[in-house]
Amino acid sequence: MLSDRQRLILNAIVDNYIHSAEPVGSRTISKKDGIGFSSATIRNEMADLEELGYLEQPHTSAGRVPSTKGYRFYVDNLIQPHLLNDLELGKLKQLFAERIHHFEQVIEYTAQILSHVTNYTAIVLGPEIFEHRLKHIQIVPLNEEQAVAIVVTNTGRVENKLIDLPKGVRPQEIEKLVNILNTKLSDVPLWQLRQRLYQEIAGEMRRHVEQYEEMLHILEDSLTREEKERVYLRGATKIMNQPEFRDVDKVKDILELLERNDQLIHLFGAPAEGLTVRIGQENQLDAIKQCSIITTSYSLGGKPVGMVGILGPTRMEYSKVITVLNYLAEGLSQMLTSEFEK
Amino acid sequence: MLSDRQRLILNAIVDNYIHSAEPVGSRTISKKDGIGFSSATIRNEMADLEELGYLEQPHTSAGRVPSTKGYRFYVDNLIQPHLLNDLELGKLKQLFAERIHHFEQVIEYTAQILSHVTNYTAIVLGPEIFEHRLKHIQIVPLNEEQAVAIVVTNTGRVENKLIDLPKGVRPQEIEKLVNILNTKLSDVPLWQLRQRLYQEIAGEMRRHVEQYEEMLHILEDSLTREEKERVYLRGATKIMNQPEFRDVDKVKDILELLERNDQLIHLFGAPAEGLTVRIGQENQLDAIKQCSIITTSYSLGGKPVGMVGILGPTRMEYSKVITVLNYLAEGLSQMLTSEFEK
DNA sequence: ATTTAGCACTCGATACATCTGAGTGCTAAC
DNA sequence: GTTAGCACTCAGATGTATCGAGTGCTAAAT
């Protein structure tokens, strides 16, 4: 266990390094307010902290830099609450003042503001499908062969998919089918659709609809398709402002990862409720072992439905980012709940 | 006017520089096949070409580099047709083999392949709205206050927007309204909707629908909203592979520009039919004055409806990119036309 | 009148030596 | 237990010499 003085010094070193991006020397620390020790004493403590694995030395005659373990201890035990200034608070409140007109807009705007306030890369994962319930199904024929299947949910989300019609199907048949679907499946959660389709609809369809078998397959396909996760990314280039990423090769791997929309979701790791911090080496993906990711979930009516996260260098303003994320997730949850819980 | 020999030499220099990324010296050129002159002669010609503004010298004892004017002459007069290899052709044909199931998918896949084959950044602009005709309108109430308005076009595109309902409107009224709209507006091009709404629907509505005035405003708002252009970007980080962009500061401006979805469309400049090449300084945006953009349009039934483009360094493989773009735009046009012209 | 060989010259790149100073570890005194 | 003092280390900055690719110009060759 670390002594009080060791904690004090570790805290000072991390704080300093986060803002200066330069290895921190013993003299710098000893001159700080609140530290009443000479540089020699600090040096001894630093040597101990290094031996314990909390600090690292880039080379013999340089100052110390926090290790992943050091950051971890800092985040878990030392971090002090951050006070947001009026400008930042204003930006965040702006988001909640918006009237929700489109789900995606809110998410996009959230990512935008997060990135802007923190100066790091923001990732927002849209509300998960399992809270969406079917409001309405519509099938609009385009011509003899094709139609568009449209699914509207109680949350106002609209999914659509082009489908191929069986040969010679008559418009009346489609209409009949849609009526059955809307009567039977209204208010069913989307993830149950496939199941319900077979359990309750199949029999009904056989009785009333021609070519029911083909239609059934097509329906199954269009109603139960993989929901493409809606991930929004903002401020990917912000990482380039960090002095430790002034090298194209270092930045390239990260940006290539961020460019791949399908990979983004993996940055969140296992979906977890509440705030999670993953620091440097703790990250699975090689490309971001020099970065930290802080994520948290937001909820609708108490159930977590989506996530927001910040990607930055390991030398990140943890305190500020954590405050911002907590504040934002809280606000977002309230906003969603009051909007859709009625 | 340039002499034949000057053209030959300029061509050789540009070709060489495109592949080596190093200033080209007189000796390099004189040793090339097809050039029967000594380095001294080449030097004299180079001096002339520089004076005429086709070449530049980074410093006194360095070789020559093409200027924007030099590239321009090369593209306009010297370029030779490029032959695609089997691998590249295979990749491109793969695209056309796909069955169209979703417009956006095709566009996304196009960008993907373009970037992969050329190793530069690809930008694809989705088909413009003016060829889309109304197929079906639907208004799905979500609760007392809100509804989703859905517009389906003959091309299978689905637009949707959350709308606020006037207080106390009855479901029957909405149904009546939707019926009127579908009867009167079927097959009307989307861009005419607003106009037709007032000319033909307003009178009908007043007779049959309560609260017609509020509904009219809401409809107008939801039917005529700005179509958000669908721009797809792929391979933004490819620019980092170029030796002249190994500097974070140079890359940053470009990537920041590409990150802004709303700005992307400006990269295409004025929408033009056919192939356009904009080289270095010719570009309006400062961030890409070290880059070239090649764009072309693709069409549906003879009318241009969208664009594809490639962004790369001024030192770009113009010949190859032009060939690829032409080939792809041609194939895409055929594909779209055969799909939607029936 | 062109072309080319020859040569002096330029200047970025590279290598190497030197200097500087921030920071360390250790020891001995406080 | 703390600190002053000091020798030591080493990355980074600065300075100097050398190298060589490439040039421009002149005079000879074609």
XYZ file of C-alpha atoms (C1' of nucleotides) in Angstrom:
744
model
C 0.000 0.000 0.000
C 1.173 3.478 -0.748
C 1.906 5.957 2.007
C 0.063 9.255 2.091
C 3.141 11.034 0.869
C 3.586 8.638 -1.996
C -0.002 9.192 -3.029
C 0.478 12.924 -2.822
C 3.546 12.756 -5.010
C 2.064 10.328 -7.519
C -0.961 12.555 -7.805
C 1.211 15.605 -8.413
C 3.258 13.818 -11.043
C 0.225 12.577 -12.984
C -1.475 15.946 -12.801
C 1.628 17.680 -14.003
C 2.313 15.241 -16.792
C -1.262 15.411 -18.025
C -0.881 19.115 -18.590
C 2.739 19.408 -19.663
C 3.217 16.206 -21.681
C 6.855 16.307 -20.502
C 8.535 13.880 -18.091
C 8.257 15.354 -14.602
C 11.390 16.036 -12.532
C 11.779 16.030 -8.782
C 12.437 19.764 -8.626
C 9.157 20.573 -10.394
C 7.242 18.605 -7.795
C 9.120 19.958 -4.766
C 8.314 23.520 -5.809
C 4.593 22.846 -5.998
C 2.179 24.181 -3.386
C 1.196 21.606 -0.841
C 4.459 19.730 -1.084
C 6.836 20.617 1.749
C 9.787 18.458 0.756
C 13.048 19.009 -0.997
C 13.768 17.598 -4.385
C 16.046 14.991 -2.845
C 13.208 13.569 -0.786
C 10.968 13.536 -3.826
C 13.690 11.734 -5.730
C 13.799 8.995 -3.140
C 10.041 8.581 -3.251
C 10.086 8.603 -7.017
C 12.647 5.820 -7.077
C 10.372 3.816 -4.791
C 7.297 4.509 -6.906
C 9.202 3.421 -9.973
C 10.248 0.204 -8.285
C 6.610 -0.428 -7.398
C 5.663 0.025 -11.056
C 3.711 3.274 -10.845
C 6.229 5.356 -12.725
C 8.562 4.938 -15.669
C 11.664 6.699 -16.824
C 12.094 7.309 -20.575
C 15.874 7.391 -20.023
C 18.257 7.749 -17.102
C 18.546 11.494 -16.962
C 14.927 12.282 -17.628
C 12.024 12.877 -15.279
C 9.311 10.320 -14.565
C 6.199 9.451 -16.519
C 3.193 7.561 -15.126
C 2.892 3.899 -16.158
C -0.439 2.290 -16.965
C -0.477 1.084 -13.366
C 0.211 4.638 -12.233
C -2.696 6.039 -14.199
C -4.889 3.238 -12.926
C -4.099 4.112 -9.312
C -4.639 7.773 -10.086
C -8.047 7.139 -11.626
C -9.163 4.707 -8.913
C -7.870 6.505 -5.856
C -6.527 9.976 -6.402
C -8.718 11.731 -8.872
C -10.436 14.869 -7.678
C -13.782 16.117 -8.921
C -13.520 18.525 -11.788
C -15.543 21.699 -11.962
C -16.885 22.545 -15.378
C -16.746 26.191 -16.321
C -19.752 28.122 -17.551
C -18.797 27.807 -21.182
C -18.607 24.049 -20.992
C -21.784 23.756 -18.972
C -23.520 25.999 -21.461
C -22.498 23.782 -24.365
C -23.779 20.698 -22.618
C -27.066 22.254 -21.598
C -27.606 23.352 -25.153
C -27.922 19.707 -26.076
C -30.684 19.057 -23.610
C -32.569 22.136 -24.662
C -33.119 20.685 -28.119
C -36.498 19.271 -28.963
C -36.061 15.691 -30.138
C -37.145 15.419 -33.710
C -34.999 12.616 -34.887
C -33.186 10.082 -32.841
C -30.135 10.136 -34.994
C -29.894 13.874 -34.747
C -29.672 13.724 -30.989
C -26.951 11.124 -31.117
C -24.997 12.999 -33.724
C -25.287 16.219 -31.814
C -24.234 14.484 -28.619
C -21.060 13.231 -30.246
C -20.400 16.683 -31.633
C -20.707 18.417 -28.292
C -18.758 15.774 -26.391
C -15.849 16.095 -28.724
C -15.990 19.847 -28.671
C -16.080 20.181 -24.903
C -13.367 17.625 -24.199
C -11.144 18.144 -27.224
C -10.893 14.404 -27.641
C -12.599 11.934 -29.964
C -16.209 11.169 -29.080
C -18.068 7.968 -29.875
C -21.766 7.530 -29.277
C -23.632 4.273 -29.619
C -27.311 4.707 -30.473
C -30.097 3.253 -28.378
C -30.272 -0.508 -28.680
C -33.087 -2.134 -30.470
C -34.588 -4.113 -27.603
C -36.575 -1.231 -26.256
C -38.238 -0.504 -29.581
C -41.713 -1.841 -30.119
C -43.530 -2.242 -33.379
C -45.935 0.558 -34.141
C -46.723 -0.035 -37.757
C -45.741 -2.154 -40.726
C -46.186 -1.081 -44.300
C -45.336 -2.756 -47.584
C -45.248 -0.465 -50.589
C -44.985 -2.197 -53.991
C -42.714 -0.358 -56.396
C -43.379 -2.494 -59.449
C -44.228 -6.094 -60.335
C -41.137 -7.484 -58.716
C -40.106 -5.253 -55.875
C -41.522 -3.583 -52.819
C -40.295 -1.661 -49.809
C -41.016 -3.032 -46.372
C -41.197 -0.333 -43.715
C -41.231 -0.807 -39.977
C -42.066 2.076 -37.642
C -41.376 1.787 -33.918
C -42.926 3.518 -30.940
C -39.739 5.528 -30.575
C -40.184 7.015 -34.028
C -37.485 5.003 -35.694
C -38.133 3.935 -39.259
C -36.447 0.892 -40.739
C -36.847 0.033 -44.380
C -35.704 -2.665 -46.750
C -36.145 -3.444 -50.413
C -37.694 -6.877 -50.948
C -38.269 -9.042 -54.000
C -41.869 -10.072 -54.434
C -42.879 -13.633 -55.381
C -43.962 -13.845 -59.014
C -47.552 -12.906 -59.716
C -48.532 -11.819 -56.252
C -51.596 -9.574 -56.208
C -51.745 -6.205 -54.417
C -54.829 -7.304 -52.483
C -52.876 -10.167 -51.030
C -50.208 -7.849 -49.795
C -52.782 -5.580 -48.251
C -54.394 -8.499 -46.486
C -51.044 -9.566 -45.192
C -50.158 -6.150 -43.896
C -53.465 -5.949 -42.077
C -52.821 -9.237 -40.357
C -49.361 -8.139 -39.363
C -50.483 -4.824 -37.952
C -53.305 -6.373 -35.988
C -51.267 -9.195 -34.534
C -47.869 -7.651 -34.041
C -48.625 -4.171 -32.797
C -46.605 -3.251 -29.708
C -44.388 -6.324 -29.948
C -40.700 -5.614 -29.173
C -38.660 -5.843 -32.354
C -36.470 -8.646 -31.115
C -39.494 -10.859 -30.636
C -40.782 -10.358 -34.156
C -39.237 -13.421 -35.745
C -40.536 -15.709 -33.050
C -44.027 -14.250 -33.079
C -44.132 -14.375 -36.827
C -43.967 -18.145 -36.776
C -45.982 -18.735 -33.653
C -48.963 -16.551 -34.360
C -48.903 -15.340 -37.914
C -48.034 -18.425 -39.911
C -51.359 -20.146 -39.256
C -53.400 -17.059 -39.970
C -51.493 -16.461 -43.168
C -52.021 -19.959 -44.489
C -55.747 -19.452 -44.199
C -55.968 -16.017 -45.791
C -53.010 -15.349 -47.998
C -51.971 -16.945 -51.278
C -48.326 -17.875 -51.662
C -48.025 -17.571 -47.940
C -44.871 -19.575 -47.811
C -42.800 -17.332 -50.039
C -44.135 -14.272 -48.314
C -43.312 -15.689 -44.959
C -39.683 -16.128 -45.855
C -39.405 -12.680 -47.279
C -41.022 -11.185 -44.240
C -38.782 -13.045 -41.909
C -35.814 -11.787 -43.802
C -36.876 -8.175 -43.815
C -38.227 -7.934 -40.297
C -35.475 -9.663 -38.448
C -32.408 -8.465 -40.260
C -29.435 -7.501 -38.183
C -29.962 -4.076 -36.836
C -26.992 -2.083 -37.986
C -25.678 -0.440 -34.900
C -25.703 3.289 -35.121
C -22.349 4.543 -34.053
C -21.430 8.166 -34.355
C -17.914 9.422 -34.303
C -16.766 12.994 -33.942
C -13.412 14.686 -33.645
C -11.335 11.743 -34.866
C -8.603 14.156 -35.911
C -8.368 15.691 -32.446
C -5.778 13.098 -31.489
C -3.390 14.897 -33.825
C -3.313 17.864 -31.479
C -1.560 15.784 -28.844
C 2.213 16.237 -28.802
C 2.826 12.504 -28.354
C 0.940 11.860 -31.608
C 2.811 14.203 -33.892
C 4.049 11.169 -35.776
C 2.044 10.038 -38.792
C 2.710 6.368 -38.187
C 1.323 6.474 -34.672
C -1.763 8.342 -35.770
C -2.386 6.242 -38.848
C -3.257 3.032 -37.052
C -5.705 4.824 -34.820
C -7.444 6.691 -37.598
C -7.649 3.578 -39.733
C -9.394 1.856 -36.882
C -11.795 4.740 -36.411
C -12.516 4.815 -40.118
C -13.953 1.334 -39.996
C -17.501 1.845 -38.874
C -17.990 -1.812 -38.140
C -15.007 -1.842 -35.796
C -16.015 1.169 -33.779
C -18.396 -0.743 -31.609
C -15.573 -2.933 -30.345
C -14.033 0.112 -28.748
C -16.733 -0.043 -26.136
C -15.727 -3.550 -25.156
C -18.355 -5.581 -23.358
C -21.440 -3.438 -22.830
C -21.347 -2.392 -19.201
C -23.594 -0.276 -17.116
C -22.002 2.793 -15.582
C -18.613 4.358 -16.094
C -15.677 2.354 -17.336
C -12.103 3.510 -17.838
C -9.689 1.505 -19.954
C -6.132 2.787 -19.827
C -3.348 2.228 -22.353
C -2.185 -1.373 -22.225
C -5.496 -2.418 -20.731
C -7.063 -2.002 -24.161
C -7.424 -5.107 -26.302
C -6.812 -3.499 -29.674
C -3.149 -2.883 -30.453
C -3.849 0.325 -32.330
C -5.013 2.074 -29.178
C -2.603 0.757 -26.565
C -1.296 4.298 -26.299
C -4.785 5.622 -25.698
C -7.405 5.533 -22.996
C -11.106 5.077 -23.427
C -13.723 6.219 -20.988
C -17.265 5.028 -21.548
C -20.551 5.153 -19.769
C -24.102 4.104 -20.507
C -27.260 6.123 -20.731
C -30.688 4.757 -20.129
C -34.342 4.984 -20.903
C -36.656 4.431 -17.992
C -33.883 2.974 -15.871
C -32.689 0.453 -18.452
C -29.340 1.112 -20.158
C -29.962 1.481 -23.886
C -26.833 3.092 -25.314
C -23.322 4.230 -24.615
C -21.165 7.308 -24.930
C -17.399 7.297 -24.875
C -14.280 9.371 -25.201
C -11.039 8.265 -26.800
C -7.878 10.204 -25.988
C -4.200 9.701 -25.200
C -3.331 7.848 -21.993
C -2.244 11.288 -20.838
C -5.863 12.323 -20.745
C -7.735 14.753 -18.528
C -9.462 11.910 -16.736
C -11.139 14.053 -14.167
C -12.726 16.401 -16.644
C -13.783 13.680 -19.061
C -15.376 11.626 -16.315
C -17.319 14.623 -15.072
C -18.495 15.506 -18.548
C -19.525 11.946 -19.396
C -21.434 11.482 -16.168
C -23.202 14.781 -16.592
C -24.071 14.078 -20.184
C -25.241 10.512 -19.703
C -27.440 11.638 -16.857
C -28.969 14.423 -18.921
C -29.421 12.211 -21.945
C -31.172 9.579 -19.878
C -33.574 12.101 -18.413
C -34.241 13.559 -21.807
C -34.992 10.202 -23.414
C -37.064 8.990 -20.527
C -39.263 12.050 -20.369
C -39.695 11.912 -24.130
C -40.604 8.279 -24.628
C -41.977 7.075 -21.327
C -45.331 8.712 -21.682
C 3.655 26.003 -77.764
C 5.890 23.216 -76.636
C 8.131 21.372 -79.074
C 7.791 17.635 -79.465
C 10.949 17.119 -77.517
C 9.779 19.338 -74.689
C 6.573 17.374 -74.486
C 8.514 14.145 -74.430
C 10.715 15.366 -71.623
C 7.894 16.896 -69.615
C 6.004 13.638 -69.923
C 9.013 11.660 -68.756
C 9.542 13.952 -65.780
C 5.942 13.820 -64.623
C 5.781 10.052 -65.048
C 8.961 9.598 -63.122
C 8.003 11.966 -60.336
C 4.609 10.350 -59.924
C 6.268 7.067 -59.147
C 9.404 8.143 -57.299
C 8.143 11.157 -55.349
C 11.697 12.541 -55.684
C 12.755 15.566 -57.736
C 13.858 14.295 -61.145
C 17.380 15.001 -62.427
C 18.537 15.362 -65.987
C 20.612 12.194 -65.881
C 17.631 10.072 -64.847
C 15.705 11.259 -67.872
C 18.558 10.910 -70.371
C 19.015 7.279 -69.406
C 15.376 6.442 -70.075
C 14.298 4.415 -73.085
C 12.965 6.533 -75.910
C 15.101 9.507 -74.999
C 18.176 9.781 -77.167
C 19.757 12.845 -75.633
C 22.506 13.534 -73.184
C 21.869 14.917 -69.749
C 23.215 18.285 -70.859
C 20.571 18.607 -73.534
C 17.886 17.590 -71.079
C 19.223 20.212 -68.691
C 18.813 22.907 -71.271
C 15.274 21.849 -72.033
C 14.493 21.626 -68.364
C 15.683 25.174 -67.834
C 13.378 26.271 -70.634
C 10.427 24.317 -69.242
C 11.024 25.902 -65.872
C 11.079 29.350 -67.403
C 7.785 28.558 -69.114
C 6.322 27.572 -65.751
C 5.883 23.847 -66.273
C 8.545 22.803 -63.793
C 9.822 23.933 -60.427
C 13.039 23.463 -58.520
C 12.821 22.862 -54.756
C 16.356 24.255 -54.413
C 19.267 25.033 -56.704
C 21.031 21.713 -56.630
C 17.928 19.560 -56.780
C 16.089 18.018 -59.710
C 12.838 19.340 -61.112
C 9.275 18.819 -59.953
C 6.167 19.474 -62.067
C 4.246 22.656 -61.259
C 0.452 22.796 -61.291
C 0.756 24.099 -64.843
C 2.987 21.157 -65.673
C 0.507 18.623 -64.347
C -2.269 20.417 -66.182
C -0.440 20.113 -69.505
C 0.356 16.499 -68.725
C -3.285 15.669 -68.006
C -4.627 17.605 -70.980
C -2.111 16.623 -73.617
C 0.332 13.927 -72.657
C -1.509 11.329 -70.659
C -1.564 7.837 -72.061
C -4.336 5.313 -71.562
C -3.817 3.046 -68.611
C -4.441 -0.667 -68.755
C -6.061 -2.145 -65.695
C -4.745 -5.503 -64.594
C -6.959 -8.499 -63.981
C -7.031 -8.026 -60.255
C -8.266 -4.474 -60.551
C -10.794 -5.326 -63.234
C -12.031 -8.200 -61.098
C -12.611 -5.913 -58.143
C -14.555 -3.466 -60.256
C -16.683 -6.118 -61.904
C -17.517 -7.498 -58.502
C -19.404 -4.315 -57.833
C -21.605 -4.643 -60.873
C -22.361 -8.262 -60.145
C -24.183 -7.281 -56.964
C -27.938 -7.279 -56.953
C -29.185 -3.890 -55.876
C -31.083 -4.202 -52.653
C -30.462 -0.877 -51.146
C -29.348 2.245 -52.837
C -27.050 3.237 -50.046
C -25.352 -0.100 -50.075
C -24.369 0.306 -53.697
C -22.948 3.723 -53.060
C -21.057 2.616 -50.001
C -19.657 -0.374 -51.808
C -18.664 1.797 -54.749
C -16.650 4.072 -52.505
C -15.058 1.076 -50.857
C -13.914 -0.460 -54.117
C -12.782 2.809 -55.636
C -10.541 3.518 -52.706
C -9.216 0.008 -52.636
C -8.341 -0.143 -56.328
C -6.739 3.291 -56.501
C -5.220 3.518 -53.035
C -6.517 7.038 -52.729
C -9.506 8.543 -50.947
C -12.848 7.908 -52.641
C -15.929 10.096 -52.404
C -19.276 9.105 -53.830
C -22.288 11.374 -54.060
C -25.623 9.537 -54.034
C -28.226 9.914 -56.767
C -29.859 13.307 -56.665
C -33.402 13.684 -55.634
C -34.861 15.134 -58.838
C -35.310 11.796 -60.488
C -37.255 10.355 -57.600
C -41.021 10.243 -57.889
C -43.503 9.815 -55.110
C -44.768 6.276 -54.748
C -46.471 6.375 -51.421
C -47.032 8.590 -48.399
C -47.810 7.288 -44.964
C -48.386 9.026 -41.649
C -48.071 6.818 -38.602
C -49.226 8.357 -35.300
C -47.015 7.410 -32.393
C -49.058 9.001 -29.646
C -51.349 11.980 -29.102
C -48.754 14.492 -30.085
C -46.383 12.940 -32.549
C -46.383 10.988 -35.765
C -43.890 9.805 -38.351
C -44.331 10.956 -41.919
C -42.902 8.503 -44.436
C -42.296 9.085 -48.111
C -41.465 6.202 -50.446
C -40.143 6.888 -53.941
C -40.241 4.817 -57.099
C -36.524 4.173 -56.679
C -37.119 2.490 -53.340
C -35.811 5.299 -51.211
C -37.573 5.903 -47.938
C -37.511 9.291 -46.248
C -38.982 9.790 -42.824
C -39.501 12.601 -40.394
C -40.965 12.985 -36.953
C -43.769 15.571 -36.907
C -45.738 17.238 -34.145
C -49.482 16.806 -34.542
C -51.907 19.675 -33.963
C -53.742 19.330 -30.684
C -56.777 17.066 -30.730
C -56.510 15.845 -34.291
C -58.412 12.619 -34.888
C -56.924 9.511 -36.500
C -59.687 9.452 -39.119
C -58.678 12.898 -40.226
C -55.146 11.795 -40.765
C -56.284 8.792 -42.718
C -58.470 10.948 -44.910
C -55.585 13.262 -45.519
C -53.204 10.480 -46.420
C -55.727 9.127 -48.898
C -56.023 12.473 -50.589
C -52.272 12.821 -50.775
C -51.730 9.396 -52.246
C -54.435 9.839 -54.835
C -53.353 13.263 -55.921
C -49.610 13.154 -55.646
C -48.701 9.697 -56.858
C -45.882 9.736 -59.399
C -45.098 13.401 -58.837
C -41.360 14.183 -58.764
C -40.274 15.037 -55.249
C -39.104 18.500 -56.100
C -42.558 19.435 -57.328
C -44.269 18.337 -54.145
C -44.386 21.676 -52.397
C -45.853 23.436 -55.392
C -48.463 20.756 -56.047
C -49.383 20.677 -52.402
C -50.647 24.225 -52.569
C -52.032 24.164 -56.085
C -54.039 20.988 -55.927
C -54.304 19.715 -52.411
C -55.092 22.819 -50.407
C -58.601 23.189 -51.833
C -59.427 19.545 -51.433
C -58.148 19.573 -47.881
C -60.216 22.553 -46.853
C -63.332 20.696 -47.907
C -62.598 17.381 -46.246
C -60.136 17.769 -43.424
C -60.493 19.486 -40.087
C -57.638 21.700 -38.971
C -56.465 21.714 -42.532
C -54.346 24.744 -42.060
C -52.093 23.360 -39.349
C -51.785 20.086 -41.185
C -50.850 21.865 -44.358
C -47.954 23.611 -42.704
C -46.696 20.443 -41.113
C -46.946 18.582 -44.385
C -45.131 21.249 -46.249
C -42.388 21.129 -43.697
C -41.995 17.387 -43.759
C -42.372 16.790 -47.475
C -40.144 19.510 -48.774
C -37.310 19.483 -46.317
C -33.812 19.740 -47.641
C -32.723 16.396 -48.852
C -29.570 15.639 -46.950
C -27.089 14.706 -49.572
C -25.725 11.243 -49.176
C -22.004 11.411 -49.449
C -19.842 8.405 -48.795
C -16.192 8.601 -48.015
C -13.708 5.776 -47.942
C -9.993 5.523 -47.425
C -9.515 8.966 -45.896
C -6.369 7.755 -44.168
C -4.802 6.594 -47.432
C -3.277 10.025 -47.900
C -0.953 9.174 -45.024
C 0.785 6.590 -47.170
C 2.107 9.313 -49.439
C 5.681 10.359 -48.635
C 4.879 14.056 -49.087
C 2.240 13.764 -46.359
C 4.332 12.229 -43.621
C 3.856 15.411 -41.651
C 0.962 15.532 -39.196
C 0.275 19.205 -39.801
C -0.161 18.725 -43.526
C -2.447 15.752 -43.045
C -4.495 17.313 -40.278
C -6.124 20.014 -42.360
C -7.126 17.518 -44.993
C -8.583 14.998 -42.585
C -10.421 17.689 -40.675
C -12.036 18.728 -43.917
C -12.979 15.163 -44.788
C -14.405 14.658 -41.327
C -17.006 17.310 -41.912
C -19.752 15.537 -43.764
C -21.437 18.748 -44.751
C -18.277 20.050 -46.379
C -17.556 16.974 -48.438
C -19.967 17.912 -51.153
C -18.005 21.078 -51.853
C -15.097 18.948 -52.949
C -17.014 18.176 -56.091
C -17.255 21.855 -56.949
C -19.997 22.801 -59.381
C -21.813 19.656 -60.494
C -20.523 18.909 -63.966
C -21.273 16.188 -66.433
C -18.328 14.045 -67.412
C -14.801 13.890 -66.113
C -13.216 16.821 -64.312
C -9.685 17.102 -62.975
C -8.772 19.771 -60.453
C -5.066 19.970 -59.742
C -3.338 21.429 -56.682
C -3.657 25.207 -56.707
C -6.711 24.962 -58.943
C -8.696 23.812 -55.931
C -10.693 26.433 -54.063
C -10.254 25.011 -50.571
C -6.897 25.825 -48.972
C -6.681 22.506 -47.168
C -6.369 20.601 -50.427
C -4.150 22.875 -52.493
C -1.547 20.131 -52.311
C -4.028 17.587 -53.623
C -5.806 16.789 -56.834
C -9.407 15.751 -57.246
C -10.771 13.827 -60.169
C -14.527 13.523 -60.456
C -17.034 12.237 -62.919
C -20.780 11.801 -63.047
C -22.888 8.717 -63.453
C -26.341 8.680 -64.858
C -29.711 7.046 -64.907
C -31.364 6.826 -68.285
C -28.954 9.325 -69.790
C -29.426 11.993 -67.126
C -26.551 12.566 -64.694
C -27.775 11.808 -61.171
C -24.689 11.440 -59.017
C -20.934 11.775 -58.851
C -17.887 9.764 -57.932
C -14.497 11.223 -57.155
C -10.975 10.493 -56.059
C -8.847 12.679 -53.831
C -5.090 12.163 -53.835
C -1.816 14.091 -53.821
C -1.043 16.296 -56.834
C 1.505 13.610 -57.560
C -1.317 11.262 -58.424
C -1.563 8.427 -60.899
C -3.815 10.457 -63.139
C -3.929 7.948 -65.932
C -4.994 5.052 -63.782
C -7.510 7.018 -61.767
C -9.134 8.455 -64.874
C -9.445 5.002 -66.396
C -10.930 3.551 -63.229
C -13.398 6.396 -62.786
C -14.583 6.250 -66.373
C -14.987 2.515 -66.221
C -16.837 2.633 -62.943
C -19.153 5.508 -63.813
C -20.065 3.762 -67.039
C -20.827 0.506 -65.257
C -22.744 2.215 -62.500
C -24.876 4.079 -65.024
C -25.745 0.902 -66.857
C -26.513 -0.855 -63.634
C -28.830 1.867 -62.389
C -30.523 2.344 -65.710
C -31.297 -1.326 -66.215
C -32.564 -1.523 -62.671
C -34.881 1.451 -62.550
C -35.835 2.208 -66.124
C -38.316 -0.584 -66.436
C 22.945 25.428 -85.321
C 22.607 21.590 -82.245
C 24.377 18.620 -79.230
C 27.441 17.103 -75.835
C 31.550 16.661 -72.818
C 33.584 18.805 -69.111
C 33.969 21.368 -65.037
C 33.185 24.593 -61.317
C 29.669 25.453 -58.200
C 25.541 24.943 -55.017
C 23.328 23.184 -51.243
C 20.659 19.627 -48.762
C 21.689 15.542 -46.410
C 24.552 12.873 -43.502
C 27.916 12.000 -40.198
C 30.505 13.144 -36.363
C 32.184 15.830 -32.429
C 31.126 18.933 -28.811
C 28.495 21.304 -25.526
C 24.658 22.039 -22.406
C 21.586 21.289 -18.817
C 17.861 18.903 -16.742
C 17.626 15.326 -13.920
C 19.378 11.418 -11.414
C 21.552 8.432 -7.478
C 24.347 8.344 -3.706
C 26.725 9.962 0.415
C 27.379 12.477 4.285
C 25.843 15.986 7.234
C 21.818 17.951 9.639
C 13.958 10.922 8.419
C 15.387 14.831 5.614
C 18.298 17.524 2.837
C 22.505 19.704 0.848
C 25.957 18.613 -2.195
C 28.203 16.518 -5.915
C 29.574 13.366 -9.525
C 27.416 11.270 -13.253
C 24.289 10.361 -17.325
C 22.347 11.190 -21.557
C 19.035 13.371 -24.988
C 19.005 17.221 -27.597
C 20.954 21.295 -29.470
C 24.744 23.350 -31.884
C 28.673 23.372 -34.747
C 31.776 21.567 -38.485
C 33.268 18.740 -42.187
C 32.275 15.881 -45.957
C 29.629 13.912 -49.674
C 27.259 13.759 -53.828
C 23.327 14.583 -56.762
C 22.322 17.899 -59.666
C 22.905 22.346 -61.836
C 24.537 26.166 -65.250
C 27.812 27.540 -68.339
C 31.460 27.224 -71.782
C 33.821 25.366 -75.343
C 34.503 21.615 -78.405
C 32.297 18.173 -81.514
C 28.887 17.039 -84.867
